[in-house]
CSV table of C-alpha atoms and ligand atoms in Angstrom, one decimal:
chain,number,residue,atom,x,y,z
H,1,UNK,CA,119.6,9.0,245.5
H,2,UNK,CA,116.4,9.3,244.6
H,3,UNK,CA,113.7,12.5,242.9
H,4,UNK,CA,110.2,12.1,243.6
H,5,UNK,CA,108.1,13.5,240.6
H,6,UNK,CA,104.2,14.4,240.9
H,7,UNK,CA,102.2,14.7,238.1
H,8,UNK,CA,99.0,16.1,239.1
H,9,UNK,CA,95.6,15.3,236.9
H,10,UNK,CA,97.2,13.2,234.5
H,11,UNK,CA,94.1,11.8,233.1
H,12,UNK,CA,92.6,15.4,232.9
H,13,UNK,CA,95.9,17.6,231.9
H,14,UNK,CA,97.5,16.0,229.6
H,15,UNK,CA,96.9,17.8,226.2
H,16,UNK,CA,99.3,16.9,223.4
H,17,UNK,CA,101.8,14.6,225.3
H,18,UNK,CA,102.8,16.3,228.1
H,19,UNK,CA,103.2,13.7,230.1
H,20,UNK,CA,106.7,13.4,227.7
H,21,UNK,CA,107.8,15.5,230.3
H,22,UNK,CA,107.9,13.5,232.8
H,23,UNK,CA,109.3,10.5,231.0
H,24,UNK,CA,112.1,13.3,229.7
H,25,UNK,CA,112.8,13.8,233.8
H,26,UNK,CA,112.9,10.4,234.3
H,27,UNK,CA,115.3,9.5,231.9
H,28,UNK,CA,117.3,12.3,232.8
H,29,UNK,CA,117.4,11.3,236.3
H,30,UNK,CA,118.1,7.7,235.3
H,31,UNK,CA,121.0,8.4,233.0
H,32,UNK,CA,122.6,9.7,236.3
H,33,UNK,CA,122.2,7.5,238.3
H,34,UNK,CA,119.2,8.8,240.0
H,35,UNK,CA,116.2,6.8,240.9
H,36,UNK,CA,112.8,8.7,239.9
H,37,UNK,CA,110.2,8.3,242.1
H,38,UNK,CA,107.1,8.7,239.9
H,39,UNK,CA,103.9,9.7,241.6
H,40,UNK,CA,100.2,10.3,240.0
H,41,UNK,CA,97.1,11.8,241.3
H,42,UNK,CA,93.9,13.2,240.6
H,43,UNK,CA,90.3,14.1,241.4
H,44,UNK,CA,90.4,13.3,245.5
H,45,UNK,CA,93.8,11.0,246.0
H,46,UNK,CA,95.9,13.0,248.9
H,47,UNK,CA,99.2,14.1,248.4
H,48,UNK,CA,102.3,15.0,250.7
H,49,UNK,CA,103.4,18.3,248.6
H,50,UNK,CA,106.0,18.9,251.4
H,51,UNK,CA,107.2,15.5,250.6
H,52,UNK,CA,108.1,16.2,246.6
H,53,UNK,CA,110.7,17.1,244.6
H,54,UNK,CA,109.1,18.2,241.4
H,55,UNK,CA,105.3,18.8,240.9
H,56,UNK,CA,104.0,18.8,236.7
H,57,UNK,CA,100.7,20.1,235.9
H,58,UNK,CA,99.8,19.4,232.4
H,59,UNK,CA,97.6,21.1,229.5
H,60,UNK,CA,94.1,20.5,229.2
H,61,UNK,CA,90.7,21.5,227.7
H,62,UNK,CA,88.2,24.9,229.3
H,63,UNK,CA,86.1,21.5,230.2
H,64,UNK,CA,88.7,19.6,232.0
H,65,UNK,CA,89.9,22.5,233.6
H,66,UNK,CA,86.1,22.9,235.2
H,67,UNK,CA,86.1,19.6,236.4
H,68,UNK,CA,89.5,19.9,238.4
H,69,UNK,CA,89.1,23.5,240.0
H,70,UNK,CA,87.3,22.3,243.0
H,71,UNK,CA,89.6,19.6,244.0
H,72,UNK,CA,92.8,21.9,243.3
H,73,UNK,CA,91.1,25.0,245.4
H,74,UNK,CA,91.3,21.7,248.4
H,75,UNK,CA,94.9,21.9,248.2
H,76,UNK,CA,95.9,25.6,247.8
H,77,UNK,CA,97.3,26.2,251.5
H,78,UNK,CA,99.6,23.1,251.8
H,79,UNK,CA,100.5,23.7,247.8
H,80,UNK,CA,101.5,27.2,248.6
H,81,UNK,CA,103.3,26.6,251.5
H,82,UNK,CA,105.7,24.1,249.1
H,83,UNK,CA,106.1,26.7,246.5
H,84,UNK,CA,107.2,29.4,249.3
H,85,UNK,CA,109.4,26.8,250.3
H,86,UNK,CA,111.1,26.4,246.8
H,87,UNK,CA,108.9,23.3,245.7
H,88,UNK,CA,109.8,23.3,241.9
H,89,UNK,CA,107.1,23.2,239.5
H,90,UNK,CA,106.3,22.7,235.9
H,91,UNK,CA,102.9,24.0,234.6
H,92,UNK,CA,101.9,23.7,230.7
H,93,UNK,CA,99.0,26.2,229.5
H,94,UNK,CA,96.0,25.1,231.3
H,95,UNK,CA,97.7,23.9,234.4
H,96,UNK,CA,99.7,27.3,233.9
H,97,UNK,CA,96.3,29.2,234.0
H,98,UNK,CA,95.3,27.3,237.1
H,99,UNK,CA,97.9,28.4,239.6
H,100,UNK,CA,96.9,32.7,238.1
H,101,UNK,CA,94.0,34.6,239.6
H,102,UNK,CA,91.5,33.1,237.1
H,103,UNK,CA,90.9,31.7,233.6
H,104,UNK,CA,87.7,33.6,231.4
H,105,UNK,CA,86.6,31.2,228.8
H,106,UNK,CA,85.1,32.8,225.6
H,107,UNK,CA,81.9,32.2,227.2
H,108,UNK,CA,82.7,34.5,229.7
H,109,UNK,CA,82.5,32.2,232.5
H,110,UNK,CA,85.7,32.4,235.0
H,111,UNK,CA,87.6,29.5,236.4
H,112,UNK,CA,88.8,30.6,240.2
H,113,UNK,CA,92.6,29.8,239.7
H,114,UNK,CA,94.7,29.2,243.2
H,115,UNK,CA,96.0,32.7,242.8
H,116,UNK,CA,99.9,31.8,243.8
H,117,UNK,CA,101.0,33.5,240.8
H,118,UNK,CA,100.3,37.3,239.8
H,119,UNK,CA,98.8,36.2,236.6
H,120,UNK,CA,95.5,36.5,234.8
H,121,UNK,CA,93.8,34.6,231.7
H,122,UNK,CA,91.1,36.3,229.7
H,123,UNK,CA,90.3,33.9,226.2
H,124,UNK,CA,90.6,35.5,223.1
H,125,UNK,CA,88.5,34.9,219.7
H,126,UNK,CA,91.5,33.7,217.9
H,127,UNK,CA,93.6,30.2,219.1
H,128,UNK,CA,96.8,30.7,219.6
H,129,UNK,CA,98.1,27.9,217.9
H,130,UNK,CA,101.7,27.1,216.2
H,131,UNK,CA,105.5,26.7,217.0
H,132,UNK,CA,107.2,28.4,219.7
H,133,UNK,CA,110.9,29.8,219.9
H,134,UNK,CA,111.9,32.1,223.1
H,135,UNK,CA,114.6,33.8,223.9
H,136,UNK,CA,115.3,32.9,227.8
H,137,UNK,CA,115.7,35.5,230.2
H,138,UNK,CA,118.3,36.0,232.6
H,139,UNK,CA,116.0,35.1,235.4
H,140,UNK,CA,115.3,32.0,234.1
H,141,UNK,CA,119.0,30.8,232.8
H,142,UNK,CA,120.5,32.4,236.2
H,143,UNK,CA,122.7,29.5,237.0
H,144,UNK,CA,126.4,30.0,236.5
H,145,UNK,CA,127.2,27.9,234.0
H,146,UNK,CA,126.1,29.2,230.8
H,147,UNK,CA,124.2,26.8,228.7
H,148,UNK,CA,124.8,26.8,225.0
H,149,UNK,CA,121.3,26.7,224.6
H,150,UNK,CA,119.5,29.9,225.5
H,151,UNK,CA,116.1,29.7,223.5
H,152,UNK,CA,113.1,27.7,224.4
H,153,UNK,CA,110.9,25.6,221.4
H,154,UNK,CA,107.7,24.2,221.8
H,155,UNK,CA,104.2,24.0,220.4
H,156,UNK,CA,100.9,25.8,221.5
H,157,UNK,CA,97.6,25.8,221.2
H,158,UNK,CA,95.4,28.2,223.9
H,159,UNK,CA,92.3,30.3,223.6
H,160,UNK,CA,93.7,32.3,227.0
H,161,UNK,CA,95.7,34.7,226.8
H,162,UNK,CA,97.7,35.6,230.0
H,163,UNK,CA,99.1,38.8,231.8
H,164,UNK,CA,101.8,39.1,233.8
H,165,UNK,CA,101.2,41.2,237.4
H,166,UNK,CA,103.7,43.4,239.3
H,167,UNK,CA,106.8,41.0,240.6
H,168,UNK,CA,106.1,38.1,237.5
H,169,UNK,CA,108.9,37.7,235.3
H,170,UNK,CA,108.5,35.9,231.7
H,171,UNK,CA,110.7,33.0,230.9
H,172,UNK,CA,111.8,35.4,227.9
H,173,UNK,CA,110.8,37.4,224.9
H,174,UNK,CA,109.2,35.7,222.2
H,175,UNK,CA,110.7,35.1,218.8
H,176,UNK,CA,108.8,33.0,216.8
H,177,UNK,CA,104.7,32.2,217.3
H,178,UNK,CA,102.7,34.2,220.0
H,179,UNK,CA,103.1,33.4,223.9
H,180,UNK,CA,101.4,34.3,226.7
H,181,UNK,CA,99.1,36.5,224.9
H,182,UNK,CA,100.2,37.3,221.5
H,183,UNK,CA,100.5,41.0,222.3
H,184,UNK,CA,103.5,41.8,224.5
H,185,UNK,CA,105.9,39.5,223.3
H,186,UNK,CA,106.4,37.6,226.3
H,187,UNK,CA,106.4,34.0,227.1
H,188,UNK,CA,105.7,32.4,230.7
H,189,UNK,CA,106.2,33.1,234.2
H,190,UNK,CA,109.1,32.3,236.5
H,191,UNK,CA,108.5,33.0,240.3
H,192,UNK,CA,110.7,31.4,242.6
H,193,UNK,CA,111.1,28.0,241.6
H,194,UNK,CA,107.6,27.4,239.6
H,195,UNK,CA,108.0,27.9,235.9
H,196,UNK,CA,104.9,28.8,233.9
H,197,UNK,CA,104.7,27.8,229.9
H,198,UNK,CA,102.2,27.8,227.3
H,199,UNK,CA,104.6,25.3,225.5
H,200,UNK,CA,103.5,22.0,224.3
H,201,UNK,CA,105.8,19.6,222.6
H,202,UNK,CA,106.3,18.1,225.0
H,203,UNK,CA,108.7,20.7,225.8
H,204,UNK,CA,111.3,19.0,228.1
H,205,UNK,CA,112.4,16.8,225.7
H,206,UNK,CA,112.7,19.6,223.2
H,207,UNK,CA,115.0,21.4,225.5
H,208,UNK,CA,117.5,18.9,228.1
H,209,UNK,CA,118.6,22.1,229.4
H,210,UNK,CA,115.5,23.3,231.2
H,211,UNK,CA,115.0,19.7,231.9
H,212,UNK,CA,118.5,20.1,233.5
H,213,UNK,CA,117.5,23.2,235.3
H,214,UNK,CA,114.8,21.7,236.6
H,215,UNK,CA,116.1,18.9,238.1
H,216,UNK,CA,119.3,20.8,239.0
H,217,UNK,CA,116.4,23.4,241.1
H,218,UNK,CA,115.2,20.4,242.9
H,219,UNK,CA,118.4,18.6,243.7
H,220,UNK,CA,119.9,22.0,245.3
H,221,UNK,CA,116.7,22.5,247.8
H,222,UNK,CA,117.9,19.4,249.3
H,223,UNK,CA,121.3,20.3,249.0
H,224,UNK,CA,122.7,23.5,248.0
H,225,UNK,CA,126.0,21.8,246.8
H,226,UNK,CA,124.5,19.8,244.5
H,227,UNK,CA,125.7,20.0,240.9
H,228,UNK,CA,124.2,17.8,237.8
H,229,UNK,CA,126.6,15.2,236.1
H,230,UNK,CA,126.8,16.4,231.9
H,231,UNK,CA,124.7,14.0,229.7
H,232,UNK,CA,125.9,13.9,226.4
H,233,UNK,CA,123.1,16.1,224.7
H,234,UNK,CA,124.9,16.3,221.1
H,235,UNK,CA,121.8,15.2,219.4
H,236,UNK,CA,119.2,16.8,221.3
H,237,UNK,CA,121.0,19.9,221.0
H,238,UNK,CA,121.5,19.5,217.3
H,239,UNK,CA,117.9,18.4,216.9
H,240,UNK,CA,117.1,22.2,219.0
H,241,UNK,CA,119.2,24.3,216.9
H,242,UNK,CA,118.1,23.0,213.6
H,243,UNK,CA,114.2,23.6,214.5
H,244,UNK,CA,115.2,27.3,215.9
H,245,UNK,CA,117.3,27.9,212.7
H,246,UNK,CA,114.4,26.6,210.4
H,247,UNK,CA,111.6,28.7,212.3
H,248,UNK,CA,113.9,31.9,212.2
H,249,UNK,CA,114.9,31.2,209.0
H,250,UNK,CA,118.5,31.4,210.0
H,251,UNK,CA,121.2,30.0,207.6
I,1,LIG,N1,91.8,25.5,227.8
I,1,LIG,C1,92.9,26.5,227.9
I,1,LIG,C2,92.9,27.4,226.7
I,1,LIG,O1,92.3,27.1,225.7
I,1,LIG,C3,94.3,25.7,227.9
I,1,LIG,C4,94.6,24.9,226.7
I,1,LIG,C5,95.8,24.0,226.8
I,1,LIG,O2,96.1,23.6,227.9
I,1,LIG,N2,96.4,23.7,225.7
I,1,LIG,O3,93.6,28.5,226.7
């Protein structure tokens, strides 16, 4: 079997490692058996978004993002289409701002986002910068098994700070750091199958089980019966837990 992986503007979004997230998919995949199919593109290279199983937008600077917003507007339709259709996708802070309504910089300037998700970014004076630990929401950990894990931790850093519309639902409630904006407590978006994050880290690695979701999301489009073999998570779980406990300051 094989899981064909895009990661979109990787020379342009990929602030503080994120591209750990894909080799965290990967390996994933790999220690099951699963072949991934690793694809790149950027700044005029077509791609088949009908033809993917995961698409990962990374994080990147207000200048990067200004350089990329023309080429991404090029492939709103058939992008849309995907998502509509269940395409799953990753997208870390600045590719997260990208697929809202827009992106204000400080300087008051607006990047045009795609406008797929019911979100808005309007800078702030002060970064947003630090550790991350969130409570997941139901909508996000709605698969039947129950994972042990149910927080998410991560790292930001982001000037934007982003609102939620009617219909968006946070990946949770935020418990340690700041968020989408620092004000409402909320971190992320979900819709459908595209997950929103301001969280560094890289985050996958950080957290197998969203890794898991994420590939679990993917595998079920194809085949609703599909169900992910256990990895043996011991120490990235214990390496989780002991991060949450030392940023809550839990015994
Ligand atoms: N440039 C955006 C901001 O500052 C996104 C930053 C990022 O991707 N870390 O909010």
């Amino acid at each position: 079997m094989k899981l064909t992986i895009c990661h979109l503007y990787p020379d342009l979004l990929d602030l503080y490692g994120d591209r750990g997230n894909i080799l965290a998919l990967s390996a994933r995949c790999r220690w099951r058996g699963i072949e991934p199919v690793i694809q790149r593109a950027s700044l005029g290279e077509d791609l088949d978004f009908l033809g993917m199983d995961i698409l990962f937008l990374g994080g990147g600077s207000d200048r990067e993002q200004g350089l990329l917003v023309q080429d991404l507007m090029r492939r709103e339709n058939e992008l849309r289409s995907a998502i509509e259709s269940g395409l799953v996708v990753l997208a870390i802070c600045g590719g997260y701002q990208m697929l809202g309504k827009y992106y204000q910089m400080t300087s008051g300037e607006k990047i045009q986002g795609l406008d797929i998700l019911d979100v808005w970014t309007i800078a702030g004076a002060k970064r947003l910068i630090g550790n991350v630990v969130v409570d997941l929401d139901e909508n996000v950990l709605g698969i039947d098994s129950s994972p042990e894990l149910r927080t998410l931790l991560g790292f930001e850093n982001h000037s934007g700070q982003t609102h939620l519309g009617e219909g968006m639902k946070p990946l949770g409630k935020v418990s340690f750091g700041n968020g989408n904006n620092g004000q409402d407590g909320e971190e992320g978006v979900r819709y459908r199958n595209v997950f929103g994050t301001y969280m560094h880290g890289p985050l996958l690695p950080k957290n197998p089980h969203f890794a898991d979701l994420l590939l679990e999301l993917a595998l079920q489009r194809r085949d609703p019966n599909t169900c992910l073999m256990e990895l043996d998570d011991r120490l990235e779980k214990l390496a989780h837990e002991t991060m949450v406990k030392r940023l809550l300051k839990q015994p």
